[in-house]
XYZ file of N, CA and C in Angstrom:
576
model
N 34.455 10.180 20.033
C 34.923 10.510 18.864
C 33.906 9.615 17.868
N 33.541 10.089 16.875
C 32.500 9.500 15.738
C 33.333 8.771 15.177
N 32.923 7.610 14.810
C 33.398 6.682 13.982
C 32.360 6.286 12.818
N 32.798 6.701 11.437
C 31.970 6.570 10.208
C 32.434 5.360 9.469
N 31.466 4.453 9.215
C 31.912 3.444 8.241
C 31.106 3.504 6.921
N 31.759 2.926 5.939
C 31.201 3.042 4.712
C 31.057 1.624 4.052
N 29.852 0.974 3.795
C 29.995 -0.384 3.250
C 29.120 -0.296 1.997
N 29.563 -0.839 0.971
C 28.782 -1.140 -0.178
C 28.367 -2.771 -0.211
N 27.166 -3.109 -0.591
C 26.761 -4.591 -0.224
C 26.704 -5.009 -1.780
N 26.809 -6.675 -1.774
C 26.889 -7.248 -3.184
C 25.756 -6.701 -3.965
N 24.576 -6.213 -3.418
C 23.530 -5.907 -4.541
C 23.571 -4.422 -4.845
N 24.603 -3.695 -4.360
C 24.657 -2.384 -4.599
C 24.160 -1.249 -3.444
N 23.813 -1.907 -2.442
C 23.385 -1.093 -1.503
C 24.480 -0.288 -0.749
N 24.239 0.898 -0.581
C 25.514 1.830 0.272
C 24.979 2.346 1.478
N 25.682 1.979 2.548
C 25.490 2.088 3.911
C 26.624 2.673 4.619
N 26.023 3.706 5.285
C 27.047 4.506 6.178
C 26.355 4.740 7.484
N 27.389 4.098 8.462
C 26.937 3.925 9.678
C 27.839 4.865 10.594
N 27.303 5.376 11.716
C 28.059 6.237 12.789
C 27.831 5.520 14.107
N 28.933 5.437 14.558
C 28.853 4.974 16.041
C 29.025 5.682 17.125
N 29.162 7.085 16.707
C 29.305 8.290 17.805
C 27.790 8.897 17.750
N 28.008 10.334 18.009
C 26.565 11.275 18.337
C 26.334 12.222 17.115
N 27.427 12.039 15.951
C 27.154 13.267 15.007
C 25.839 12.819 14.313
N 25.474 14.121 13.675
C 24.265 13.978 12.785
C 24.546 14.138 11.362
N 24.249 13.292 10.628
C 24.320 13.275 8.898
C 23.091 13.664 8.286
N 23.248 14.722 7.404
C 21.795 15.019 6.601
C 22.059 14.731 5.262
N 21.350 13.945 4.580
C 21.381 13.667 3.166
C 20.111 13.828 2.551
N 20.046 14.890 1.522
C 18.749 15.201 0.895
C 17.538 15.263 1.795
N 17.774 15.839 3.001
C 16.654 16.188 3.808
C 16.530 15.128 4.925
N 16.991 13.759 4.821
C 16.880 12.688 5.793
C 18.012 13.045 6.782
N 17.677 12.859 7.962
C 18.536 13.236 9.103
C 18.964 11.669 9.781
N 20.183 11.498 9.848
C 20.577 10.487 10.696
C 21.429 10.776 11.955
N 20.905 10.326 12.992
C 21.165 10.571 14.259
C 21.662 9.492 14.950
N 22.671 8.967 15.481
C 23.032 7.408 15.824
C 22.355 6.328 15.050
N 21.603 5.723 15.599
C 20.868 4.737 14.870
C 19.459 4.993 14.346
N 19.009 6.330 14.461
C 17.667 6.729 14.301
C 17.665 7.529 12.727
N 16.997 7.171 12.002
C 16.897 7.940 10.751
C 15.631 8.873 10.697
N 15.541 10.116 10.489
C 14.342 10.885 10.240
C 14.023 11.414 8.868
N 13.086 11.063 8.354
C 12.748 11.368 7.049
C 11.952 12.873 6.921
N 11.878 13.554 5.955
C 11.069 14.893 5.997
C 9.749 14.294 5.723
N 8.812 15.148 6.025
C 7.353 14.651 5.737
C 7.239 14.860 4.024
N 6.335 14.147 3.688
C 5.747 13.888 2.283
C 6.847 13.157 1.345
N 7.728 12.558 1.886
C 8.649 11.576 1.077
C 7.834 10.516 0.649
N 8.081 9.950 -0.774
C 7.504 8.905 -1.441
C 7.950 7.629 -0.569
N 7.184 6.811 -0.095
C 7.501 5.627 0.646
C 6.875 4.457 -0.132
N 7.528 3.367 0.131
C 7.049 2.119 -0.352
C 6.977 0.954 0.598
N 5.985 -0.030 0.247
C 5.862 -1.089 1.368
C 5.545 -2.203 0.285
N 5.740 -3.479 0.596
C 5.492 -4.527 -0.026
C 4.776 -5.554 0.874
N 3.681 -5.905 0.534
C 2.879 -6.990 1.355
C 2.607 -8.389 0.226
N 2.813 -9.381 0.876
C 2.439 -10.685 0.367
C 1.040 -11.086 0.762
N 0.021 -11.443 -0.150
C -1.180 -12.133 0.321
C -1.391 -13.529 -0.140
N -1.756 -14.371 0.897
C -1.930 -15.497 0.547
C -3.193 -16.079 -0.024
N -3.050 -17.311 -0.470
C -4.336 -17.844 -1.274
C -5.606 -17.793 -0.219
N -5.388 -18.329 1.067
C -6.365 -18.137 1.978
C -6.877 -16.707 1.985
N -6.145 -15.724 2.240
C -6.607 -14.538 2.378
C -7.317 -14.000 1.116
N -6.900 -14.452 -0.117
C -7.442 -14.085 -1.384
C -8.805 -14.834 -1.424
N -9.205 -15.891 -0.898
C -10.170 -16.548 -0.741
C -11.369 -15.877 0.135
N -10.828 -15.131 0.885
C -11.558 -14.529 1.992
C -11.722 -13.003 1.870
N -11.585 -12.352 0.883
C -11.239 -10.692 0.686
C -12.676 -10.245 1.062
N -13.803 -10.604 0.952
C -14.860 -9.854 1.250
C -15.121 -9.744 2.744
N -14.970 -10.862 3.417
C -15.119 -11.157 4.898
C -14.112 -10.393 5.791
N -12.793 -10.426 5.202
C -11.600 -10.080 5.843
C -10.664 -9.112 4.827
N -11.096 -8.025 4.702
C -9.770 -7.141 3.972
C -8.441 -7.363 4.434
N -7.695 -7.097 3.532
C -6.063 -7.686 4.109
C -5.534 -6.135 4.213
N -4.856 -5.998 5.623
C -4.390 -4.805 5.953
C -3.031 -4.517 5.013
N -2.713 -3.437 4.518
C -1.629 -3.254 3.662
C -0.807 -2.323 4.172
N -1.171 -1.164 4.865
C -0.383 -0.378 5.723
C -1.140 -0.287 7.058
N -0.361 -0.601 7.909
C -1.181 -0.480 9.360
C -1.403 0.970 9.902
N -2.173 1.233 10.890
C -2.172 2.538 11.376
C -0.871 3.255 11.642
N -0.652 4.653 11.152
C 0.549 5.091 11.209
C 1.024 5.187 12.804
N 2.358 5.070 12.907
C 2.944 5.121 14.333
C 2.892 6.467 14.511
N 2.271 6.881 15.786
C 2.306 8.252 16.066
C 0.739 8.679 16.026
N 0.534 9.976 16.311
C -0.656 10.335 16.246
C -0.929 11.602 14.953
N -2.218 11.877 14.875
C -2.545 12.906 13.930
C -1.745 12.667 12.533
N -1.630 11.610 11.898
C -0.946 11.417 10.842
C -2.072 10.708 9.622
N -1.844 10.925 8.468
C -2.780 10.260 7.389
C -2.080 9.952 6.274
N -2.326 8.649 5.777
C -1.769 8.252 4.530
C -2.355 9.051 3.161
N -1.382 9.251 2.252
C -1.904 9.629 0.952
C -1.729 8.641 0.123
N -2.561 7.770 -0.554
C -2.152 6.565 -1.597
C -1.850 7.311 -2.840
N -0.661 6.832 -3.402
C -0.058 7.276 -4.590
C -0.246 6.370 -5.690
N 0.148 5.158 -5.610
C -0.253 4.197 -6.460
C 0.088 2.671 -5.962
N -0.128 1.653 -6.674
C 0.065 0.512 -6.190
C 0.183 -0.502 -7.391
N 1.108 -1.569 -7.112
C 1.099 -2.800 -8.346
C 0.682 -3.793 -7.644
N -0.120 -4.737 -8.366
C -0.534 -6.070 -7.774
C -0.195 -7.135 -8.588
N 0.514 -7.830 -8.254
C 1.144 -8.897 -9.079
C 0.715 -10.286 -8.665
N -0.156 -11.083 -9.503
C -0.696 -12.611 -9.137
C 0.291 -13.354 -9.855
N 0.903 -14.336 -8.798
C 1.675 -15.437 -9.137
C 0.827 -16.676 -9.314
N 0.308 -16.911 -10.552
C -0.659 -17.829 -10.809
C -0.058 -19.179 -10.719
N -0.958 -19.865 -9.826
C -0.593 -21.200 -9.386
C -1.101 -22.509 -10.222
N -2.004 -22.304 -11.309
C -2.343 -23.378 -12.003
C -3.873 -23.562 -11.975
N -4.433 -22.771 -11.220
C -5.864 -22.835 -11.226
C -6.454 -21.484 -11.005
N -7.405 -21.101 -11.854
C -7.870 -19.482 -11.735
C -9.166 -19.635 -10.696
N -9.374 -18.252 -10.291
C -10.667 -18.273 -9.486
C -11.731 -18.083 -10.394
N -13.069 -17.962 -9.848
C -14.269 -17.730 -10.589
C -14.740 -16.426 -9.933
N -15.110 -15.564 -10.777
C -16.008 -14.414 -10.431
C -17.577 -14.976 -10.045
N -17.799 -14.779 -8.873
C -19.129 -15.384 -8.450
C -20.070 -14.404 -9.185
N -20.460 -13.185 -8.574
C -21.222 -12.125 -9.374
C -20.736 -10.798 -8.889
N -20.911 -9.804 -9.789
C -20.515 -8.306 -9.455
C -21.584 -7.991 -8.422
N -21.045 -7.171 -7.456
C -19.884 -6.533 -7.531
C -18.846 -7.488 -6.967
N -17.671 -7.565 -7.297
C -16.564 -8.515 -6.814
C -15.182 -7.745 -7.047
N -15.022 -6.629 -7.470
C -13.759 -5.952 -7.699
C -13.043 -5.551 -6.408
N -11.680 -5.325 -6.569
C -11.001 -5.072 -5.176
C -10.639 -3.704 -5.454
N -10.577 -2.874 -4.230
C -10.136 -1.541 -3.947
C -9.305 -1.457 -2.734
N -8.464 -0.213 -2.848
C -7.885 0.134 -1.638
C -8.615 1.235 -0.740
N -8.784 0.858 0.481
C -9.663 1.688 1.343
C -9.033 2.136 2.624
N -9.491 3.028 3.372
C -8.914 3.353 4.801
C -9.812 2.466 5.759
N -8.957 2.047 6.745
C -9.551 1.313 7.803
C -10.147 -0.101 7.762
N -11.103 -0.426 6.831
C -11.778 -1.812 6.825
C -12.614 -1.765 5.716
N -13.584 -2.744 5.441
C -14.458 -2.760 4.250
C -15.423 -1.762 4.123
N -15.766 -0.707 5.170
C -16.583 0.423 5.053
C -15.890 1.615 5.177
N -14.549 1.705 4.991
C -13.725 2.791 4.942
C -13.709 3.667 3.280
N -13.596 4.875 3.476
C -13.353 5.686 2.328
C -12.474 4.985 1.207
N -12.812 4.899 0.057
C -11.987 4.436 -1.144
C -10.924 5.370 -1.202
N -9.724 5.016 -1.633
C -8.503 5.774 -1.961
C -8.134 5.424 -3.057
N -8.532 4.414 -3.825
C -7.902 3.882 -5.256
C -8.999 3.781 -6.269
N -8.771 3.729 -7.552
C -9.664 3.176 -8.420
C -9.974 1.794 -8.367
N -11.220 1.317 -8.815
C -11.520 -0.055 -8.761
C -10.352 -0.871 -9.644
N -10.307 -2.224 -9.041
C -9.430 -3.126 -9.669
C -10.328 -4.197 -10.212
N -10.594 -4.227 -11.432
C -11.610 -5.206 -12.108
C -11.065 -6.822 -11.890
N -12.270 -7.393 -11.370
C -11.768 -8.821 -11.122
C -11.620 -9.730 -12.282
N -12.328 -9.244 -13.305
C -12.190 -9.897 -14.740
C -10.752 -9.645 -15.124
N -10.331 -10.845 -15.428
C -8.903 -10.759 -15.741
C -7.700 -10.822 -14.543
N -8.306 -10.627 -13.255
C -7.143 -10.839 -12.070
C -7.671 -12.113 -11.718
N -9.209 -12.174 -11.035
C -9.380 -13.483 -10.501
C -9.524 -14.491 -11.512
N -9.711 -14.148 -12.850
C -9.937 -15.216 -13.545
C -8.660 -15.685 -14.664
N -7.451 -14.962 -14.048
C -6.321 -15.110 -14.841
C -5.775 -16.449 -14.990
N -5.243 -16.775 -16.100
C -4.655 -18.096 -16.296
C -3.137 -18.048 -16.467
N -2.483 -17.015 -16.081
C -1.102 -16.784 -16.094
C -0.789 -15.717 -15.164
N 0.622 -15.547 -15.047
C 0.739 -14.678 -14.144
C 0.491 -13.181 -14.615
N 0.012 -12.356 -13.631
C -0.738 -10.971 -14.189
C -0.381 -9.969 -13.379
N -0.168 -8.715 -13.905
C 0.072 -7.631 -13.107
C -0.837 -6.500 -13.294
N -1.401 -5.717 -12.344
C -2.322 -4.661 -12.390
C -1.654 -3.342 -11.848
N -1.590 -2.327 -12.509
C -1.071 -1.069 -11.946
C -2.328 -0.273 -11.670
N -2.343 0.118 -10.118
C -3.372 0.875 -9.727
C -3.261 2.508 -9.334
N -4.344 3.159 -9.795
C -4.115 4.666 -9.508
C -5.140 5.005 -8.434
N -4.749 6.328 -7.819
C -5.499 6.837 -6.915
C -6.869 7.233 -7.481
N -7.948 7.538 -6.685
C -9.371 8.004 -7.132
C -8.960 9.130 -7.985
N -9.505 9.548 -8.987
C -9.191 10.729 -9.876
C -10.411 11.092 -10.371
N -10.463 12.404 -10.709
C -11.538 13.013 -11.530
C -10.955 13.462 -12.695
N -10.099 13.028 -13.190
C -9.165 13.391 -14.345
C -10.156 12.724 -15.557
N -10.092 13.252 -16.671
C -11.199 12.749 -17.746
C -10.688 11.481 -18.192
N -11.456 10.423 -18.299
C -11.035 8.903 -18.429
C -10.937 8.322 -17.454
N -10.975 8.869 -15.926
C -10.768 8.073 -14.796
C -12.261 7.439 -14.499
N -12.239 6.510 -13.656
C -13.358 5.725 -13.320
C -14.146 6.109 -12.094
N -13.462 6.927 -11.241
C -14.176 7.203 -10.003
C -13.699 8.571 -9.720
N -14.389 9.339 -9.294
C -14.183 10.901 -8.944
C -13.604 10.776 -7.316
N -12.799 11.636 -7.119
C -12.173 11.876 -6.014
C -13.391 12.248 -4.963
N -13.305 11.461 -3.938
C -14.485 11.846 -2.643
C -13.758 12.325 -1.642
N -14.328 13.604 -1.007
C -13.611 14.114 0.311
C -13.950 13.351 1.466
N -12.909 13.032 2.177
C -12.850 12.307 3.361
C -12.681 12.914 4.539
N -13.414 12.671 5.507
C -13.429 13.628 6.838
C -12.023 13.460 7.403
N -11.627 14.194 8.398
C -10.195 14.013 9.144
C -10.367 12.881 9.797
N -11.465 12.525 10.494
C -11.469 11.227 11.176
C -11.515 10.004 10.582
N -11.930 10.145 9.324
C -11.995 8.943 8.467
C -10.491 8.774 7.748
N -9.589 9.410 7.719
C -8.326 9.264 7.236
C -7.063 9.414 8.104
N -7.353 10.056 9.248
C -6.310 10.292 10.430
C -6.092 8.962 11.355
N -4.752 8.597 11.373
C -4.309 7.466 12.068
C -5.064 6.100 11.652
N -5.489 6.164 10.372
C -6.139 4.809 9.758
C -5.256 3.934 8.966
N -5.667 2.864 9.019
C -4.747 1.736 8.157
C -5.228 1.930 6.625
N -4.628 1.120 5.801
C -5.154 1.223 4.340
C -5.204 -0.315 4.075
N -6.464 -0.717 3.662
C -6.649 -2.188 3.419
C -6.949 -2.637 2.061
N -6.717 -3.781 1.625
C -7.367 -4.227 0.108
C -8.569 -5.028 0.355
N -9.643 -4.568 -0.204
C -10.900 -5.051 0.072
C -11.708 -5.637 -1.294
N -12.583 -6.244 -1.123
C -13.392 -6.936 -2.014
C -14.732 -6.004 -2.023
N -15.268 -5.513 -3.027
C -16.302 -4.698 -2.937
C -17.720 -5.578 -3.006
N -17.708 -6.834 -3.043
C -18.704 -7.536 -3.123
C -18.458 -8.879 -2.457
N -18.863 -9.903 -3.363
C -18.680 -11.279 -2.973
C -17.334 -11.822 -3.285
N -16.993 -12.932 -2.414
C -15.780 -13.469 -2.631
C -15.756 -14.198 -4.053
N -14.421 -14.341 -4.466
C -14.046 -15.165 -5.617
C -14.334 -16.643 -5.259
N -14.492 -17.313 -6.137
C -14.862 -19.036 -5.816
C -14.008 -19.689 -6.771
N -14.169 -20.942 -6.642
C -13.458 -21.879 -7.641
C -12.149 -22.437 -7.417
N -11.705 -22.557 -5.925
C -10.466 -22.961 -5.566
C -9.291 -22.527 -6.248
N -9.205 -21.203 -6.605
C -7.966 -20.752 -7.432
C -6.668 -20.831 -6.473
N -5.568 -20.980 -7.242
C -4.223 -21.472 -6.757
C -3.287 -20.243 -7.167
N -2.795 -19.696 -6.245
C -2.032 -18.508 -6.571
C -1.526 -17.490 -5.163
N -0.697 -16.592 -5.426
C -0.533 -15.670 -4.349
C -0.461 -14.310 -4.920
N -0.706 -12.969 -4.186
C -0.381 -11.866 -4.883
C 0.669 -11.246 -3.914
N 1.376 -10.339 -4.675
C 2.230 -9.406 -4.150
C 1.667 -7.874 -4.303
N 1.462 -7.154 -3.428
C 1.166 -5.809 -3.489
C 2.441 -4.891 -3.037
N 2.559 -3.959 -4.079
C 3.506 -2.850 -3.852
C 2.931 -1.761 -3.954
N 2.933 -1.101 -2.655
C 2.008 0.320 -2.503
C 2.990 1.504 -2.290
N 2.915 2.503 -3.022
C 3.616 3.543 -2.882
C 2.695 4.738 -2.303
N 3.134 5.329 -1.277
C 2.394 6.197 -0.411
C 3.127 7.403 0.338
N 2.468 8.468 0.669
C 3.038 9.503 1.462
C 2.436 9.532 2.807
N 3.101 10.023 3.861
C 2.472 10.265 5.183
C 2.429 11.895 5.592
N 1.329 12.110 5.811
C 1.068 13.656 6.217
C 0.943 13.834 7.461
N 1.393 14.920 8.357
C 0.760 15.181 9.682
C -0.460 16.333 9.320
N -1.500 16.125 10.191
C -2.811 16.891 10.069
C -2.098 18.376 10.444
N -1.135 18.786 11.201
C -0.701 20.099 11.486
C -0.185 20.606 9.976
N 0.666 19.721 9.267
C 1.230 20.225 7.957
C -0.090 20.637 6.971
N -1.135 20.032 7.336
C -2.260 20.246 6.297
C -3.209 21.179 6.994
N -2.873 21.626 8.082
C -3.550 22.980 8.569
C -4.968 22.450 9.310
N -5.007 21.027 9.710
C -6.109 20.641 10.285
C -6.014 20.716 11.904
């Protein structure tokens, strides 16, 4: 027999649990036993904290924001991101351009998926700071045109946050939180 339980947590989260084998479908999300299957193209969110040491070494070591997708023949669509700098009392210094940040596939050599994130005002911030990041766009007023990416360059690849040039200097103190919004596509769904 199936046993369904309903729980509301203090924070307002609503949980439905099934101890049997029945299937529950809510807005195309399928729950079977302990597994949840979401339909493709759903807007997803991930949160990654970036340490002070990682910020100091962005150029040499891009920070992985989304790991390579679990499974095969899958690719991420970057929708947007929010970067919040929790200022710790000392700002970084911009060494010399280029030193902006950007989201890319794979590593520091992968195709860019976001507009550039200006280091001026982020690296040099003297207060808590938030940046809203858009995908690459050819919309009038956008700073970077959309660049076609080969299937191999986007399929089964991670997304990283990378410095486009030299590391920030000056012994800055603080941490960053990245909230990224994305979709996951199968190459079959895209006709590839």
